[in-house]
mmCIF file of C-alpha atoms in Angstrom:
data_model
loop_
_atom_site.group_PDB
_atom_site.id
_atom_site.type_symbol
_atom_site.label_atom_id
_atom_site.label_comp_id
_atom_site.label_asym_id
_atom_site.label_seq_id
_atom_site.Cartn_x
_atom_site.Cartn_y
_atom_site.Cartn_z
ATOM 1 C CA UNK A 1 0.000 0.000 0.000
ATOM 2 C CA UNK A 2 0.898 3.879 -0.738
ATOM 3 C CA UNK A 3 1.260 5.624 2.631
ATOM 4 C CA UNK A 4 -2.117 7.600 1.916
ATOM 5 C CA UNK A 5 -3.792 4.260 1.189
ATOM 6 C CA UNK A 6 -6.208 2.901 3.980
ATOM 7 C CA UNK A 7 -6.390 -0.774 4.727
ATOM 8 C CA UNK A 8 -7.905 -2.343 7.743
ATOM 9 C CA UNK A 9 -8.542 -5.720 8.585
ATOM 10 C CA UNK A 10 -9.905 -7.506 11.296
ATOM 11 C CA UNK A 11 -11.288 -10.768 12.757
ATOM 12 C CA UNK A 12 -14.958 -12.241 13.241
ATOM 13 C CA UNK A 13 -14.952 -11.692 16.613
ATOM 14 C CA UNK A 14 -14.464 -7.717 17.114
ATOM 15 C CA UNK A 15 -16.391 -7.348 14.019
ATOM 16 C CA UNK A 16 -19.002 -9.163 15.592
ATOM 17 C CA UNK A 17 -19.425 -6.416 18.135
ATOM 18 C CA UNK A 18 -19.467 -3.918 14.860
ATOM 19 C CA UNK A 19 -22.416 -5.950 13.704
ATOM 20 C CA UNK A 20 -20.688 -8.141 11.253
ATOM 21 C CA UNK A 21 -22.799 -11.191 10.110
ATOM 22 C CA UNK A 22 -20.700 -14.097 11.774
ATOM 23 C CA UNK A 23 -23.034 -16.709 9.888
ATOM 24 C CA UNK A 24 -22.487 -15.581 6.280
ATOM 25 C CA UNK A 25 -19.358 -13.870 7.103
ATOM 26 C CA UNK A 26 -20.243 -10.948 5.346
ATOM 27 C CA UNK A 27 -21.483 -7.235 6.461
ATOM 28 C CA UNK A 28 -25.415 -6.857 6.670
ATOM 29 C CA UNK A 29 -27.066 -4.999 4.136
ATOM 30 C CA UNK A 30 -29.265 -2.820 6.750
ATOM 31 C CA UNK A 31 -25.858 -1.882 8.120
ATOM 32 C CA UNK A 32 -24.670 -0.960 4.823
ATOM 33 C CA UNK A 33 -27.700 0.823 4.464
ATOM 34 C CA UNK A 34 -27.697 2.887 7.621
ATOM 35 C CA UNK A 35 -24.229 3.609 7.104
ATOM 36 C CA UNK A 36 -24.995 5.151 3.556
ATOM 37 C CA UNK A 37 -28.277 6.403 4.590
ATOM 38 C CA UNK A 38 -26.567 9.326 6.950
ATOM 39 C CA UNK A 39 -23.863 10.137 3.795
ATOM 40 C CA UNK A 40 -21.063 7.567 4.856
ATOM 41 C CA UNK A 41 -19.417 4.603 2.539
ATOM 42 C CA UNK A 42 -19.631 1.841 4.622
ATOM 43 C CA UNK A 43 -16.846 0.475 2.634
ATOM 44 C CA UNK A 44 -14.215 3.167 3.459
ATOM 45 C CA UNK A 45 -15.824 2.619 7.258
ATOM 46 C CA UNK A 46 -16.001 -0.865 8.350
ATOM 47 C CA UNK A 47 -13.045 -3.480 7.729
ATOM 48 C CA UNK A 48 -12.588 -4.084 4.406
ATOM 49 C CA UNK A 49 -11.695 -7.786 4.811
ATOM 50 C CA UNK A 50 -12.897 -9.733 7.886
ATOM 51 C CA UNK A 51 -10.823 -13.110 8.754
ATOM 52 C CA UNK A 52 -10.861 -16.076 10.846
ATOM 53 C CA UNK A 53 -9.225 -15.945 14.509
ATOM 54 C CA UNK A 54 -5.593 -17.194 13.906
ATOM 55 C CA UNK A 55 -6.009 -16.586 9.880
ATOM 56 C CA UNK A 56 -2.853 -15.090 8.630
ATOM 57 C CA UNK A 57 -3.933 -11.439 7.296
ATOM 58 C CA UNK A 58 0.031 -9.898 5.919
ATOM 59 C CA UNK A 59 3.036 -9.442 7.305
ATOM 60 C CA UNK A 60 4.402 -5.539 8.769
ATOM 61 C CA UNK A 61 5.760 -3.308 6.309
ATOM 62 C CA UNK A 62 9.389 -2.855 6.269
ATOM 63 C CA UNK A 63 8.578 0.567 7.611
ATOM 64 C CA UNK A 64 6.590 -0.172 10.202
ATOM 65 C CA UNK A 65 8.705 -3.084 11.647
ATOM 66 C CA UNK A 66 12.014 -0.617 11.920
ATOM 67 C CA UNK A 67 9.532 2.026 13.812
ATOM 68 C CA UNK A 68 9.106 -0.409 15.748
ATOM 69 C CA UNK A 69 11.292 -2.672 16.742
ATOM 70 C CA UNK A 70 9.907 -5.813 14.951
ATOM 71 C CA UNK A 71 11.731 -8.430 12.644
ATOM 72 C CA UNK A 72 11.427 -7.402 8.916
ATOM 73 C CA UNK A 73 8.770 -10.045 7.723
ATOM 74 C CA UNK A 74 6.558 -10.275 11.314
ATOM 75 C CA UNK A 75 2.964 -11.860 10.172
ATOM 76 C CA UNK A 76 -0.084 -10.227 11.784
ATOM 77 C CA UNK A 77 -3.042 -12.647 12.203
ATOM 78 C CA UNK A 78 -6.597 -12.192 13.412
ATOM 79 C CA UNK A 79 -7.391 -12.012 17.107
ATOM 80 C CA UNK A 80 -9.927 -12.572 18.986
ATOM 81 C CA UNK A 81 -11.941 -10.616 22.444
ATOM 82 C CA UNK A 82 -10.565 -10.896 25.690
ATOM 83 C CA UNK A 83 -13.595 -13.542 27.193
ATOM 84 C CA UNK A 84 -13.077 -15.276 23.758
ATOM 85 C CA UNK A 85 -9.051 -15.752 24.316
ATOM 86 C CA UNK A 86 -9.938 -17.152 27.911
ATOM 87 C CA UNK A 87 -12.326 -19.544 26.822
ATOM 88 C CA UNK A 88 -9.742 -20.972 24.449
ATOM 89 C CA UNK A 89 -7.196 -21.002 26.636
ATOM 90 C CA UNK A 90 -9.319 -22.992 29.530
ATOM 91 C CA UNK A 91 -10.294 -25.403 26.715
ATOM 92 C CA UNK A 92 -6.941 -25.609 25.079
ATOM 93 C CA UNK A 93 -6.009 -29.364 26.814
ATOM 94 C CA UNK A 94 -9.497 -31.042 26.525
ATOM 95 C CA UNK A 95 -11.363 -32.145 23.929
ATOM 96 C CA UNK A 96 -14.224 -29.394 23.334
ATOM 97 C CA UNK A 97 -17.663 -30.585 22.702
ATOM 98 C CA UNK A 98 -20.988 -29.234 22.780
ATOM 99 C CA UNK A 99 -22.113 -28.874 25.850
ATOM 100 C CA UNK A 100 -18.466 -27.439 27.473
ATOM 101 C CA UNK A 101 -18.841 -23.951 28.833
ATOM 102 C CA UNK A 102 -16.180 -21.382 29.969
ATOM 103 C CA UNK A 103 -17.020 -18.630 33.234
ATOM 104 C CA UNK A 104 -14.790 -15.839 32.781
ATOM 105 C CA UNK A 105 -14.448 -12.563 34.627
ATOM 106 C CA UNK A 106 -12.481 -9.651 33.411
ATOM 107 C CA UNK A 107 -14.212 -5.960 33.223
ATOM 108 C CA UNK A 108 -17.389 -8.275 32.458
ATOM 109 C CA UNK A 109 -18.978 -11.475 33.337
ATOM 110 C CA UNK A 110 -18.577 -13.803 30.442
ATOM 111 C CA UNK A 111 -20.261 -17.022 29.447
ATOM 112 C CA UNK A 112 -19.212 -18.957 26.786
ATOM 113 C CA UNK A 113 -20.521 -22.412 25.419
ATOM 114 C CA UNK A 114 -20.045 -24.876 22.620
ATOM 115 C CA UNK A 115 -23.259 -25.405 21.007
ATOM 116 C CA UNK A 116 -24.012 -26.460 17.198
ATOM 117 C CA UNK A 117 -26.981 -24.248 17.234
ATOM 118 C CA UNK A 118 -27.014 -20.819 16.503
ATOM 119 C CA UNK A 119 -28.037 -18.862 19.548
ATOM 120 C CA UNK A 120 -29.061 -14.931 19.576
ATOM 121 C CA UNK A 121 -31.408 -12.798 21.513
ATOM 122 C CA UNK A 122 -31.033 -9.230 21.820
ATOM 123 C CA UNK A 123 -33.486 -8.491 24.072
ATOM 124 C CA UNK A 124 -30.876 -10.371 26.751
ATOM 125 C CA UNK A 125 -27.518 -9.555 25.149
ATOM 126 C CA UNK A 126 -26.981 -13.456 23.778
ATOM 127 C CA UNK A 127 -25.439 -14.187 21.094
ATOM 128 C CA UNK A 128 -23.271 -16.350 19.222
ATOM 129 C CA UNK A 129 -19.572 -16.239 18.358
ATOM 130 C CA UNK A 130 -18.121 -18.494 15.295
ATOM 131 C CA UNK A 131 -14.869 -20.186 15.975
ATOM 132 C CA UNK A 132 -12.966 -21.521 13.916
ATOM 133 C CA UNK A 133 -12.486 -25.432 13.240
ATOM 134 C CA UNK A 134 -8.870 -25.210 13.534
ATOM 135 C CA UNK A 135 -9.415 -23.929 17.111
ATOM 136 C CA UNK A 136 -11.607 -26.175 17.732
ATOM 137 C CA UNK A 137 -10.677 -30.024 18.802
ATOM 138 C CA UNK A 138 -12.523 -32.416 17.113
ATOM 139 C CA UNK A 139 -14.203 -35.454 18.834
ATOM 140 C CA UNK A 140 -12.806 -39.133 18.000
ATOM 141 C CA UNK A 141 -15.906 -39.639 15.666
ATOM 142 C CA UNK A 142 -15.905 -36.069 13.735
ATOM 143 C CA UNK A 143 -11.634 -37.101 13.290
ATOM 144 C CA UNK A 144 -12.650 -39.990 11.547
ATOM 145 C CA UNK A 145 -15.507 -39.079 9.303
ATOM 146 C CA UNK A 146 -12.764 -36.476 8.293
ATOM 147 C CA UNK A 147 -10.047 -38.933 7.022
ATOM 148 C CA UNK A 148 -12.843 -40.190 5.198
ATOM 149 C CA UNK A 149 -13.795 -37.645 3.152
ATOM 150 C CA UNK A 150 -10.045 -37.115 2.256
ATOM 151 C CA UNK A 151 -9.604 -40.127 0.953
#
């Protein structure tokens, strides 16, 4: 990119809280439209691209590595929210099925649990957060229904 280029990137999950559509990984259309509807692009707004937690999004600019003190070449990935991070984290030795829940407590009360359905209610503040498979541990059964299909 030129210097006077913008480029931003981020991940599902602080999109999420932006209003990103986790499910078809895309930006809703009334957001687009109430962005455009008070005379802003939503385009030059909100993140241009939106990747997975962990997904590999560039690498620093020469520049900006020597400003700061980073190797020449340092890859920037997606991230993730703080009550997110902890749930992975607490789950990060066991094998996560539905059903396993994380209680975390930073500057809120967080409760996060594996489900397969899609779970949202505004009315409460619940809602659901996509992980990614890759973050995910899969259970003996979903392992081997995998090495199927690859054969």
């Amino acid at each position: 990119l030129k210097d006077n280029e913008r480029f931003v990137c981020s991940d599902w999950h602080n999109c999420l809280k932006l209003g990103y559509n986790v499910q078809d990984l895309e930006w809703p259309t009334w957001l687009q439209d109430c962005l455009t509807s008070v005379g802003l692009d939503w385009e030059s707004v909100l993140p241009q691209t939106v990747v997975s937690p962990g997904e590999v999004m560039g690498v620093v600019s020469p520049d900006v590595a020597r400003r700061l003190g980073l190797n020449q070449g340092t890859i920037v990935v997606g991230g993730t929210t703080d009550s997110n991070a902890a749930f992975l984290a607490a789950t990060a030795q066991d094998e996560v099925l539905p059903g396993t829940a994380v209680v975390s407590l930073g500057s809120t009360l967080a409760i996060k649990q594996v489900s397969t359905t899609y779970v949202e209610n505004a009315n409460v503040g619940v809602y659901s957060h996509r992980y990614p498979s890759s973050l995910l541990k899969k259970s003996g059964q979903e392992e081997e229904e995998e090495e199927e299909r690859k054969k």
